[in-house]
mmCIF file of N, CA and C in Angstrom:
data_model
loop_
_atom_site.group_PDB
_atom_site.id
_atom_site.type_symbol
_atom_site.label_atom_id
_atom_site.label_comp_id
_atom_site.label_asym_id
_atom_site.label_seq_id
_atom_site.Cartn_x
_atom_site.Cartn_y
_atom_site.Cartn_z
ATOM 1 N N UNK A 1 113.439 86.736 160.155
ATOM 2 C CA UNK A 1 113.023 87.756 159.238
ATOM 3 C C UNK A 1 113.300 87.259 157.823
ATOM 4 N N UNK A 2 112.449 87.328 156.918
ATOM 5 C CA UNK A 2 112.200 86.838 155.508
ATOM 6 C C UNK A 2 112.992 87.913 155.003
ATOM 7 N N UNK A 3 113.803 88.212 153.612
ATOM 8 C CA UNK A 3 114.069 89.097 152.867
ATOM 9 C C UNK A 3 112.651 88.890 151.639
ATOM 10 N N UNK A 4 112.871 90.572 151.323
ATOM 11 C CA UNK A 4 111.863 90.364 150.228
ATOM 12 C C UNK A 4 112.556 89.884 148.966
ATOM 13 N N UNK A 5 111.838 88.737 147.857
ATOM 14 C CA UNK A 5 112.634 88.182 146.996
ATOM 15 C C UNK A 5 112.442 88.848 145.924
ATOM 16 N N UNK A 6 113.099 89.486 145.246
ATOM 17 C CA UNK A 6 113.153 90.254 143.970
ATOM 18 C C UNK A 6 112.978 89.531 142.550
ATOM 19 N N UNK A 7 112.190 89.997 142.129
ATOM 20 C CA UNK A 7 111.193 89.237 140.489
ATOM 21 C C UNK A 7 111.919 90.032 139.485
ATOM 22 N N UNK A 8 112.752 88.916 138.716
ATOM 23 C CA UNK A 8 113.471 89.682 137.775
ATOM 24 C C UNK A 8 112.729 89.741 136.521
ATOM 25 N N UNK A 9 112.880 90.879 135.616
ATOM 26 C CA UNK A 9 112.079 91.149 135.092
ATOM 27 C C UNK A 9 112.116 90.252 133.762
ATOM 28 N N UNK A 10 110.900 89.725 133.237
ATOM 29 C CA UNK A 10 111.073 88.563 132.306
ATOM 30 C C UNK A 10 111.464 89.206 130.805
ATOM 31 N N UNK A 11 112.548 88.548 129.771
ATOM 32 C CA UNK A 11 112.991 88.872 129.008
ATOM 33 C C UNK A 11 111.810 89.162 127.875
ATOM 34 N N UNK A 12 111.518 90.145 127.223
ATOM 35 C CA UNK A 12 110.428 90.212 126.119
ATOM 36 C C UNK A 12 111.015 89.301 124.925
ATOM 37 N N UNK A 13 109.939 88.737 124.782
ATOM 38 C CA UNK A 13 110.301 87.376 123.391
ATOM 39 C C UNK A 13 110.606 88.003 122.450
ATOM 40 N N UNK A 14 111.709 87.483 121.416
ATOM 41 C CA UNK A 14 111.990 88.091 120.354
ATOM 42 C C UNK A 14 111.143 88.007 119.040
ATOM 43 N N UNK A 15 110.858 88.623 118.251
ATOM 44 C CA UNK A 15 109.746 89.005 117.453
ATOM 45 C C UNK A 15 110.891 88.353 115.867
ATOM 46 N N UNK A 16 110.230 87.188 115.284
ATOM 47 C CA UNK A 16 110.653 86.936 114.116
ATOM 48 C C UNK A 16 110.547 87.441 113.131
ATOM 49 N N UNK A 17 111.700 87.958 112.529
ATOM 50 C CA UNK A 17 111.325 88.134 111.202
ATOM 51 C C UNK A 17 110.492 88.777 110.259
ATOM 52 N N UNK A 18 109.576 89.459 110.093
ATOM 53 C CA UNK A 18 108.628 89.259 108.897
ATOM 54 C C UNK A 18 107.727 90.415 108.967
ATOM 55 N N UNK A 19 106.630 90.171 108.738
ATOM 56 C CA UNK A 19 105.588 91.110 108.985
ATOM 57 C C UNK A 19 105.524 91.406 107.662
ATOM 58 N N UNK A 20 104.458 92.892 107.691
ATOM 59 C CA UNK A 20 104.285 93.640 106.402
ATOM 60 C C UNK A 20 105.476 94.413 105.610
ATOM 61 N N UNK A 21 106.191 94.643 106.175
ATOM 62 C CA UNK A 21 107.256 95.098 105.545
ATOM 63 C C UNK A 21 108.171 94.120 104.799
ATOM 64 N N UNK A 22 108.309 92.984 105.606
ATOM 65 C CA UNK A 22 108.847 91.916 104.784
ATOM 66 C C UNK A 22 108.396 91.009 103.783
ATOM 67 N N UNK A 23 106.849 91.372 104.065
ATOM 68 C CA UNK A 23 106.562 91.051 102.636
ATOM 69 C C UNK A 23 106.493 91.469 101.618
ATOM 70 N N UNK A 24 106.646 92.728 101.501
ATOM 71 C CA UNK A 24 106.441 94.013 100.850
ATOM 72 C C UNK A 24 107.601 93.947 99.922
ATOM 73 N N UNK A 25 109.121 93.615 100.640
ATOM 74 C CA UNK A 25 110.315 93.349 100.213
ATOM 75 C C UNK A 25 110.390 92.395 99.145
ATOM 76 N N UNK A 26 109.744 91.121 99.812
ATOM 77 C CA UNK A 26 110.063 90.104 99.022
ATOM 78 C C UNK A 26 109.361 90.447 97.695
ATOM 79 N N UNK A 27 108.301 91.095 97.796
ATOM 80 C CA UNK A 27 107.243 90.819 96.539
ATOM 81 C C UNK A 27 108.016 91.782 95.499
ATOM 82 N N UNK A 28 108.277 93.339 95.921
ATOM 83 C CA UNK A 28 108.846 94.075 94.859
ATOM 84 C C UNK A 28 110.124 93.550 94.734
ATOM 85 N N UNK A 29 111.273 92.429 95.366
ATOM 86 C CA UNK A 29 112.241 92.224 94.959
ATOM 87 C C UNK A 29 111.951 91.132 93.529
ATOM 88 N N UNK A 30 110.930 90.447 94.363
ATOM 89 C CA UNK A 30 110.622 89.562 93.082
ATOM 90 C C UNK A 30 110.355 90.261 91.473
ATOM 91 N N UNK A 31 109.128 91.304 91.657
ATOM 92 C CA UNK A 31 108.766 91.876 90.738
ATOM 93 C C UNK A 31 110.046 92.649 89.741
ATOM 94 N N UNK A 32 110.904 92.709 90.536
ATOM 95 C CA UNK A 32 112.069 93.536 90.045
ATOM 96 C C UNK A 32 113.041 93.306 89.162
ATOM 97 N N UNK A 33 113.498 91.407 89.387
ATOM 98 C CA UNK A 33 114.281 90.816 89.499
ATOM 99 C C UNK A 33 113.525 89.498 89.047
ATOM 100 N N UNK A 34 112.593 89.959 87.534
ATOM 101 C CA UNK A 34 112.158 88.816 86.946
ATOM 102 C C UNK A 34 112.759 88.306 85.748
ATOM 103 N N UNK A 35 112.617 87.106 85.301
ATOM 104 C CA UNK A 35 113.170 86.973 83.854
ATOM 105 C C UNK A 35 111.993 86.704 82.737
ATOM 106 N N UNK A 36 112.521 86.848 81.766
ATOM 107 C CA UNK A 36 111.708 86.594 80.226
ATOM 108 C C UNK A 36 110.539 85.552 80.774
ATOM 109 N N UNK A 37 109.420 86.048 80.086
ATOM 110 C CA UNK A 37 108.402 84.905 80.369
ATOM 111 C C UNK A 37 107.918 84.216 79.022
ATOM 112 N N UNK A 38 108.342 84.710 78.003
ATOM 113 C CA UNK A 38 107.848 84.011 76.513
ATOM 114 C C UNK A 38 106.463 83.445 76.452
ATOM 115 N N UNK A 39 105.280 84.590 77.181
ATOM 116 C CA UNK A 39 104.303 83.759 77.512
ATOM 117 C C UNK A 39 103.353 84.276 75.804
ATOM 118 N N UNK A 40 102.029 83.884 75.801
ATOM 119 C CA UNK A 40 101.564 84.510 74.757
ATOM 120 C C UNK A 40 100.363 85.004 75.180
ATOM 121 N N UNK A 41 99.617 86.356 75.281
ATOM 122 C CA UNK A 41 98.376 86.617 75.750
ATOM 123 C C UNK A 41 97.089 86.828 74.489
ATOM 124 N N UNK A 42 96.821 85.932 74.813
ATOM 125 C CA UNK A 42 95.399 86.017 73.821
ATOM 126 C C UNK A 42 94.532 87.325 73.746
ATOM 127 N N UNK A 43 93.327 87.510 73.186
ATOM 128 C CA UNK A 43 92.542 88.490 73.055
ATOM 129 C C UNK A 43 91.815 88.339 74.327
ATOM 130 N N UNK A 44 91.453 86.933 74.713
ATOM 131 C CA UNK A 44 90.097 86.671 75.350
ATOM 132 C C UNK A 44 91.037 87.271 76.973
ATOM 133 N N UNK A 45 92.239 87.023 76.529
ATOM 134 C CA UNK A 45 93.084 87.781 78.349
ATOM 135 C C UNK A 45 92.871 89.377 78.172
ATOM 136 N N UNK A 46 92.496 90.092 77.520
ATOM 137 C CA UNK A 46 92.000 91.311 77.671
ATOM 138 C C UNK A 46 91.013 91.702 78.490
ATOM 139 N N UNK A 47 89.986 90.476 77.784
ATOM 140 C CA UNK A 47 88.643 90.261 77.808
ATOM 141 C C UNK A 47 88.266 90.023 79.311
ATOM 142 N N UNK A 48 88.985 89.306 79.752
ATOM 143 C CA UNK A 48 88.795 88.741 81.283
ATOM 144 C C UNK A 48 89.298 89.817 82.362
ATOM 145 N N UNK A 49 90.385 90.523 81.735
ATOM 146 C CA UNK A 49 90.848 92.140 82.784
ATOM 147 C C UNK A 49 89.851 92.847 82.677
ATOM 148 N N UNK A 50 89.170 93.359 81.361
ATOM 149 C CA UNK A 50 87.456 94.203 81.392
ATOM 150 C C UNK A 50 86.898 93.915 82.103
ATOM 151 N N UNK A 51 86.584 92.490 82.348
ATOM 152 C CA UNK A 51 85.419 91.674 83.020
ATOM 153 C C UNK A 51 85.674 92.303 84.138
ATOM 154 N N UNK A 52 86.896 91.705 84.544
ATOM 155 C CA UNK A 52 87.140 91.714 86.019
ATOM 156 C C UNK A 52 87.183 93.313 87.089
ATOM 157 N N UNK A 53 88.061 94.339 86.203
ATOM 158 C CA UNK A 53 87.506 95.525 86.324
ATOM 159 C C UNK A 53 86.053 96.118 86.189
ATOM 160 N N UNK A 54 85.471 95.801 85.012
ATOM 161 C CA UNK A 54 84.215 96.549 85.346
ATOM 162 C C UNK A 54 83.100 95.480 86.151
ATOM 163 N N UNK A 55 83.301 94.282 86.699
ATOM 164 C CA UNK A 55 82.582 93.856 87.726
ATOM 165 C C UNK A 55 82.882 94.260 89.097
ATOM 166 N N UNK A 56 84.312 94.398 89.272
ATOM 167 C CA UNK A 56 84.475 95.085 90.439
ATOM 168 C C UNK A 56 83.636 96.427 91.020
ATOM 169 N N UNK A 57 84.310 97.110 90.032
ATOM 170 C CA UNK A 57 83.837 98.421 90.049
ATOM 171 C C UNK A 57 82.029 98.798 90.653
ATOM 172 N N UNK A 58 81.167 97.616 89.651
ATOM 173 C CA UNK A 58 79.488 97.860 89.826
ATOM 174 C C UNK A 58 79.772 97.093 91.292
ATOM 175 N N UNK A 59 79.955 96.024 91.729
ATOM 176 C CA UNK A 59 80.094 95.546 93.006
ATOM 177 C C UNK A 59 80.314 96.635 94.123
ATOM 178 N N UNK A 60 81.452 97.081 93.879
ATOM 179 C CA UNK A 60 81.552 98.340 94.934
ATOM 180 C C UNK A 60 80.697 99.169 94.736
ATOM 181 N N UNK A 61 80.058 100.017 93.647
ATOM 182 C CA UNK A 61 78.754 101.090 93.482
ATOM 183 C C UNK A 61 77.671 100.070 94.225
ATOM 184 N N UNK A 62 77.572 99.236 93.770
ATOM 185 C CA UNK A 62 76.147 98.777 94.512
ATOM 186 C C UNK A 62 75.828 98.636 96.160
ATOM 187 N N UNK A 63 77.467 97.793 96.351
ATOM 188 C CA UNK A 63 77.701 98.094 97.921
ATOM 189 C C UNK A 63 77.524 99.558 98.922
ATOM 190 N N UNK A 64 77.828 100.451 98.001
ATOM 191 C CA UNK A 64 77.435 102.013 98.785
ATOM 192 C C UNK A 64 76.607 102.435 98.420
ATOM 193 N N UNK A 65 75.554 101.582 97.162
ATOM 194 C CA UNK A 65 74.211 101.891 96.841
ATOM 195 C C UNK A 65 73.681 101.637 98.694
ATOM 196 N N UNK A 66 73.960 100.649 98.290
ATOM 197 C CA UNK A 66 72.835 99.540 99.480
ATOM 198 C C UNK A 66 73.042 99.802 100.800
ATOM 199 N N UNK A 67 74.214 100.292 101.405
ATOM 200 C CA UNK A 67 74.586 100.820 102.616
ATOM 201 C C UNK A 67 74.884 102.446 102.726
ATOM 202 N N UNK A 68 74.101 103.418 101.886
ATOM 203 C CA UNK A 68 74.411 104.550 102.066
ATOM 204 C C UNK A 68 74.328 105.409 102.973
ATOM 205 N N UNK A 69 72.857 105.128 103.024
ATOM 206 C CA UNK A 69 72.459 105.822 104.180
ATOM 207 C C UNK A 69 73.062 104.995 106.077
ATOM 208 N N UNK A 70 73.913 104.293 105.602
ATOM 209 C CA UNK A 70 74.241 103.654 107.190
ATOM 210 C C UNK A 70 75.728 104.618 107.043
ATOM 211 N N UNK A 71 76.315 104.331 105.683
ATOM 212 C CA UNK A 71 77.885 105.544 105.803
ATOM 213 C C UNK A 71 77.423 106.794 106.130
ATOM 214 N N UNK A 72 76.282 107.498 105.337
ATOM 215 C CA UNK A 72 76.049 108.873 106.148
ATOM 216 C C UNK A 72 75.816 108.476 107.421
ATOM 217 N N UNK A 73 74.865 108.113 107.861
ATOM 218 C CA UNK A 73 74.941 108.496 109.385
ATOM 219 C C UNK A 73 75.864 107.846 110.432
ATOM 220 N N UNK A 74 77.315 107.051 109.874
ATOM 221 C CA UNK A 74 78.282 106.967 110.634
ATOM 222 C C UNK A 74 79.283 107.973 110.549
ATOM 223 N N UNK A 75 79.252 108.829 109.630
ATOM 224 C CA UNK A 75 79.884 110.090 109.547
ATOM 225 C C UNK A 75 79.403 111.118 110.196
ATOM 226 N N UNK A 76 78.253 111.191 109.826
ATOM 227 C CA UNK A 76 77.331 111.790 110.721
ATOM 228 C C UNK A 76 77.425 112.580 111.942
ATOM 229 N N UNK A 77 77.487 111.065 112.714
ATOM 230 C CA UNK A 77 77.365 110.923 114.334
ATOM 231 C C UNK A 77 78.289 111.825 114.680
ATOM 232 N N UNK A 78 79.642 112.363 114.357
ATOM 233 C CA UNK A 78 80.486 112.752 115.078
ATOM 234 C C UNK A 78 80.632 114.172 114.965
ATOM 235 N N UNK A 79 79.693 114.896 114.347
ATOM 236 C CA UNK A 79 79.541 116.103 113.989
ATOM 237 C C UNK A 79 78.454 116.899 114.954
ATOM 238 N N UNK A 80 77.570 115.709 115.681
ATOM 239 C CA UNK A 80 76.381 116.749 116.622
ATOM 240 C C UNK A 80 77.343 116.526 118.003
#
């Protein structure tokens, strides 16, 4: 007569470190815990945050220009 052999149950791997939360840490510790930068910002560095904001901005309007009617009727769907 065989005994039945018992399967021990395998240890779950340990999970390193990190993730979103730990990056989250590092970044506002950094941000927190900066020193003097003696940098100098020009006019034209204004110029390039405008840019960059109001290109964003038409990028995204145009994107829900162009796919509107596919967001309505994925909202849609779940209402009939």
């Amino acid at each position: 007569m065989t005994e039945p052999t018992a399967t021990a149950a395998q240890p779950r791997p340990r999970r390193l470190a990190g993730g979103p939360g730990w990056a989250a840490l590092v970044l506002l510790t950094s941000l927190l815990v900066s020193s003097e930068a003696y940098a100098y910002l020009d006019p034209g560095t204004g110029s390039l945050v405008i840019q960059v904001v109001t290109g964003s901005v038409l990028a995204v309007a145009y994107t829900v220009k162009v796919y509107w009617r596919n967001i309505r009727r994925f909202f849609r769907r779940g209402q009939d």
